[in-house]
């Protein structure tokens, strides 16, 4: 009997499916195998392998790149839960390196120094799934169309201040509400507006060459896609959002979560799960902080558990985002 | 008929969609008390270590065994109801089988494939960081991939290493629910 098994790897379904398995969980930044084990034992759904946590990247400055593959491998070998790692925005070569290394998910992250001033990675080119940050629905729609299997709020990483993550989830939810109330013509207008950020390279080039900018729907503006195809792509994602009443991919909170209560607040805003960066290993008792955030997230509808896990816990000192200079903020990276 | 879906961590809403497709009431099961009012329990995919530790903390693992509620486990859910996991005792030994976690590798090795399932027919199997069933001591194997069992049924309990809820095919959920009558 001849029977074709039709085995496929790296499909959109497998990428989005992987992200769905993380729902309700907590993903923690770790910089060593030992920290990765602490996170796993505390109940992290996955770990993000890094050389420095965002708070240290912020303090030390310099260019932040993909972590050393040796470091990532050491962390992959230490745990059985999935391991994620970050690439710079638009850095396809770093993404291909992580694909070859075999990490479970790639975070195209504003926490690292961006590599491309015009475009994010064309995520369809990589077989493992991507998570990308977004401050609002427009950014989320662009990343999903580019192939992201998961979205997270950007928040303001490394501060321990939750206000920006709340700003971004509210912007996202309000955007979804607007889409739900809009008809097809209005959604098409949104799509055209959201697609505008793919114009920058061709616009700057034509300004330089012709002193004026005219862009048509037939112009190829990003990867192999024409401007018209991109507008249609934005429209299709917006229609999916309208039909589902939510993002068509998993949506986590990130950027400033530093206590079990912060995690619960974000769950109450309707996110599917939580990234904690500096909040765990910059706290006084990382083991307890890790397990407290996991337990509070799993029982986000039970304030008594939140009280129990928060008793005597402490937390990172943090930095008040509203007192920060605009130039210090990293959420503006990406487009 | 009320079928519970363990709502601690993992792809819970996808299972709820499958139950909606076959017009069965799905109930979120978050705490021990939620187990009293259901006819069967689905344990979704997710991270078995995470789901397992919270089940234990809430005293739900022992209770699920005590009340002998029929269970269907997919992927992580299968691991949680297997007698042996990576040669150690599993959390809830409902299926007398041995499994290995993450047996195919990392997400890069996750795959889709066509399956033949007894009592169901042709089926698209979605395997995500899937476990492998190494030995079946009791019950019947309903499907194989590369010579290894990927779906086992013992009485009213069902375990599978793939995700029908991710592909969106409700026929395996129907098989489980039909067995509850």
XYZ file of C-alpha atoms in Angstrom, chain A residues 154-279:
126
model
C 6.489 46.420 24.634
C 5.934 48.182 27.923
C 9.160 49.794 29.087
C 11.614 46.959 29.708
C 14.032 46.986 32.606
C 12.162 49.608 34.654
C 9.917 47.530 36.913
C 7.241 50.155 36.172
C 4.018 48.672 34.792
C 2.475 51.864 33.384
C 3.726 51.453 29.801
C 2.594 47.824 29.545
C -0.849 48.970 30.695
C -0.780 51.825 28.173
C 0.028 49.363 25.377
C -2.572 46.740 26.295
C -5.215 49.464 26.579
C -4.203 50.895 23.176
C -4.418 47.382 21.727
C -7.808 46.582 23.258
C -9.259 49.953 22.248
C -7.983 49.373 18.718
C -9.684 45.983 18.580
C -12.908 47.590 19.789
C -12.718 50.178 16.969
C -12.144 47.448 14.386
C -15.145 45.495 15.666
C -17.371 48.536 15.199
C -16.117 49.334 11.690
C -17.479 48.286 8.296
C -15.361 46.942 5.420
C -14.729 50.386 3.892
C -13.550 51.795 7.192
C -11.347 48.737 7.748
C -9.817 49.223 4.294
C -8.965 52.834 5.219
C -7.303 51.570 8.414
C -5.338 49.007 6.383
C -4.053 51.707 4.014
C -3.017 53.860 6.985
C -1.305 50.982 8.828
C 0.590 49.999 5.645
C 2.143 53.477 5.387
C 5.140 52.569 7.548
C 6.373 50.237 4.778
C 6.807 53.328 2.528
C 9.834 54.804 4.266
C 12.670 53.256 2.243
C 11.143 53.837 -1.182
C 9.952 57.306 -0.168
C 13.412 58.377 1.019
C 14.997 56.930 -2.114
C 12.620 58.721 -4.493
C 12.934 61.948 -2.554
C 16.714 61.672 -2.931
C 16.561 60.791 -6.664
C 13.594 62.818 -7.895
C 12.987 65.389 -5.194
C 9.391 64.158 -5.048
C 7.616 61.017 -3.889
C 4.959 59.106 -5.798
C 4.349 55.483 -4.748
C 1.943 53.170 -6.553
C 0.344 49.908 -5.496
C 2.525 48.048 -8.035
C 5.808 49.137 -6.410
C 7.639 46.394 -4.526
C 8.260 47.964 -1.109
C 9.226 45.144 1.305
C 10.700 41.683 0.574
C 8.821 40.521 -2.570
C 5.612 42.286 -1.698
C 4.048 45.137 -3.620
C 2.494 48.028 -1.766
C -0.916 46.837 -2.925
C -0.306 43.340 -1.548
C 0.757 44.788 1.793
C -2.392 46.916 2.048
C -4.457 43.802 1.274
C -2.409 41.895 3.896
C -3.169 44.536 6.557
C -6.838 44.357 5.568
C -6.945 40.565 5.911
C -5.404 40.658 9.398
C -7.852 43.397 10.464
C -10.764 41.300 9.181
C -9.498 38.326 11.185
C -9.371 40.563 14.262
C -12.917 41.731 13.628
C -14.183 38.152 13.254
C -12.382 36.845 16.352
C -12.866 39.945 18.519
C -9.214 39.633 19.517
C -5.768 39.294 17.970
C -5.580 36.159 15.788
C -2.394 35.148 17.650
C -1.468 34.723 21.306
C -0.941 38.044 23.106
C 1.278 38.375 26.194
C 2.177 41.274 28.488
C 5.806 42.366 28.789
C 7.918 45.331 29.814
C 7.790 46.375 33.458
C 6.124 43.406 35.193
C 7.858 43.291 38.598
C 5.386 41.802 41.086
C 2.684 39.122 41.245
C 0.106 41.930 41.351
C 1.501 43.416 38.105
C 1.042 40.021 36.455
C -2.542 39.753 37.723
C -3.311 43.308 36.547
C -2.211 42.401 33.027
C -4.229 39.150 33.072
C -7.253 41.231 34.088
C -6.657 43.342 30.977
C -7.156 40.140 28.991
C -3.633 39.112 27.971
C -2.906 35.397 27.472
C 0.207 35.276 29.677
C 3.180 37.135 31.088
C 6.825 37.855 30.282
C 8.920 38.852 33.295
C 12.323 40.295 32.473
C 14.388 41.965 35.141
C 11.616 41.567 37.734
